[in-house]
């Protein structure tokens, strides 16, 4: 049985292009420009001219390129997806922007008929090709004196605006303003002097001002800095504009990308590493491949290599800033510290920048990690912001240096510091360590407090903590709730058991049985006047509600989560103390 060729429904192909391949029918002009520029490239000799004319509901695109013979018209314009003949004719060279065929079909997005009049630079008469959206075409003699091609579109109902003079002029400027050929729309030149980052300027200051104006025109902001980009492997040059305001690291950077100086898209994602969210780029690449829609970059090894190369350029910019302009680096870090922290997780140079230049919260005030280690060789860090706020004042008063490692990436960065210096001794704080730095009471005072401590322990026994009395600063703090990481684990396990079903409660119970028995501590500050008065309450005093009130205050001041039992104790202590104040026991009772 003989093989048969597929029958192509051109109307269906056009519908596929308009609904699923191209994001907008506006790309039709980009595709026509690509074909025209490729024809000029194929003719060689440099220069070239594309003239676009509008009027009467029609659009005409003239080029002085290589043109087509009658045979080439049949081969290139009447087939879809056949590449072998195109390659043989020399229209698949890597320095072309696109290829004939699918690009020309984009004209059917706005017109029901496409007319191509072409005369080949190889010689021969002009030829006219007329294609219709229902799938038929006609080839006949044409009229054209010079080599080149003219493509004519006549707007279908509903598409007249897309072929109007203002829209065509805007599209031509958007897609073709950097093209290395002369582009004219209705008598007005559209192309400029090429990429502004490759232009000649009087001096570096003039260049900087010109690129800042370019950024303002494109993106609407004056950049914090301008970074030149180059990745030779991808034939890529361009500029990165550093954002002058903080931006969320989850924001996807959208960049303006040109391929061989034709605009690919204004919002291309995936060009830079994810950590480089603090810049917006404009680049021109000669070797990167577009996707089929020509509106994004094809993900391949070359794009990945270019992405890494651009990341390295930005990294080196930061290193130079650290060496030549530290105040400006600090200003940048205040704006975009998350991006640099993300780099520091894997890059030693970035880790050095973070260590020496980025300020952290510490118990002694804001300072860099490098300065903190110099002042506190045996310092500690917390793994959460809440823990730092809870313990920084107490730790500082005891002479224990504490740094806040609770923000994004901070703990990982601190734990990476030994990669720079093996002698770094900055370890994570276990809150129970602080109790060892508190002052002990003298033996006589401790002996006198035994009856009180026994009553206080009974008051909080059901809450699973231990009461101790110590002497420490700040004196304004009446009580402190300290829990080790092991004790905190047991508390979380207990809460999980209360909320879990019967099966999981048994499983968690088995886990809890293997855990230690260390309990959190309610540390009463004997240096605090209120606490001292509470410890002096006699057997008839409101010891239980007073201790429970101190327990509740310690939880609240420390931003600890409240269990239902804790909330109930807070309520009872408040009512108990209120009742004692309103109805104190009579003397002798």
Short mmCIF file of C-alpha atoms in Angstrom, two decimals, residues 359-369 371-407 411 414 425-434 438 480 482 485:
data_model
loop_
_atom_site.label_atom_id
_atom_site.label_comp_id
_atom_site.label_asym_id
_atom_site.label_seq_id
_atom_site.Cartn_x
_atom_site.Cartn_y
_atom_site.Cartn_z
CA UNK A 359 24.24 44.49 59.74
CA UNK A 360 22.44 42.04 62.01
CA UNK A 361 20.35 42.55 65.14
CA UNK A 362 22.40 41.71 68.22
CA UNK A 363 22.03 42.07 71.96
CA UNK A 364 24.58 44.92 71.73
CA UNK A 365 22.78 46.74 68.90
CA UNK A 366 23.07 46.51 65.10
CA UNK A 367 26.46 45.34 63.84
CA UNK A 368 28.02 43.05 61.27
CA UNK A 369 28.69 39.41 62.03
CA UNK A 371 32.27 42.84 64.36
CA UNK A 372 30.00 40.75 66.58
CA UNK A 373 32.47 37.86 66.58
CA UNK A 374 35.29 40.23 67.41
CA UNK A 375 33.41 41.52 70.46
CA UNK A 376 31.90 38.20 71.49
CA UNK A 377 34.22 35.32 70.55
CA UNK A 378 31.89 32.87 72.30
CA UNK A 379 28.65 34.49 71.15
CA UNK A 380 25.38 32.73 70.48
CA UNK A 381 22.59 33.08 67.93
CA UNK A 382 18.87 32.36 68.01
CA UNK A 383 16.98 30.43 65.36
CA UNK A 384 13.87 32.62 65.52
CA UNK A 385 13.05 36.30 65.79
CA UNK A 386 10.71 35.64 68.73
CA UNK A 387 13.43 33.88 70.70
CA UNK A 388 15.84 36.75 70.10
CA UNK A 389 13.33 39.36 71.24
CA UNK A 390 12.52 37.25 74.27
CA UNK A 391 16.10 36.72 75.40
CA UNK A 392 18.30 39.50 73.97
CA UNK A 393 17.94 41.89 76.92
CA UNK A 394 18.50 39.12 79.47
CA UNK A 395 21.45 37.66 77.55
CA UNK A 396 23.03 41.08 77.13
CA UNK A 397 22.65 41.82 80.82
CA UNK A 398 24.51 38.60 81.63
CA UNK A 399 27.31 39.45 79.18
CA UNK A 400 26.25 36.76 76.69
CA UNK A 401 26.42 38.12 73.14
CA UNK A 402 23.36 37.17 71.12
CA UNK A 403 22.66 37.66 67.41
CA UNK A 404 19.30 37.30 65.71
CA UNK A 405 19.43 34.45 63.20
CA UNK A 406 15.69 34.24 62.72
CA UNK A 407 15.23 36.07 59.44
CA UNK A 411 20.69 30.74 60.41
CA UNK A 414 25.74 31.85 60.38
CA UNK A 425 32.68 29.70 67.56
CA UNK A 426 29.19 31.07 67.05
CA UNK A 427 26.76 28.41 68.25
CA UNK A 428 23.03 28.26 68.63
CA UNK A 429 21.66 29.34 71.99
CA UNK A 430 19.89 26.87 74.19
CA UNK A 431 17.76 29.09 76.42
CA UNK A 432 18.41 26.88 79.43
CA UNK A 433 22.07 27.96 79.21
CA UNK A 434 21.14 31.41 80.49
CA UNK A 438 22.25 33.89 86.70
CA UNK A 480 11.52 34.56 82.87
CA UNK A 482 13.13 29.34 79.94
CA UNK A 485 15.24 22.69 72.89
#
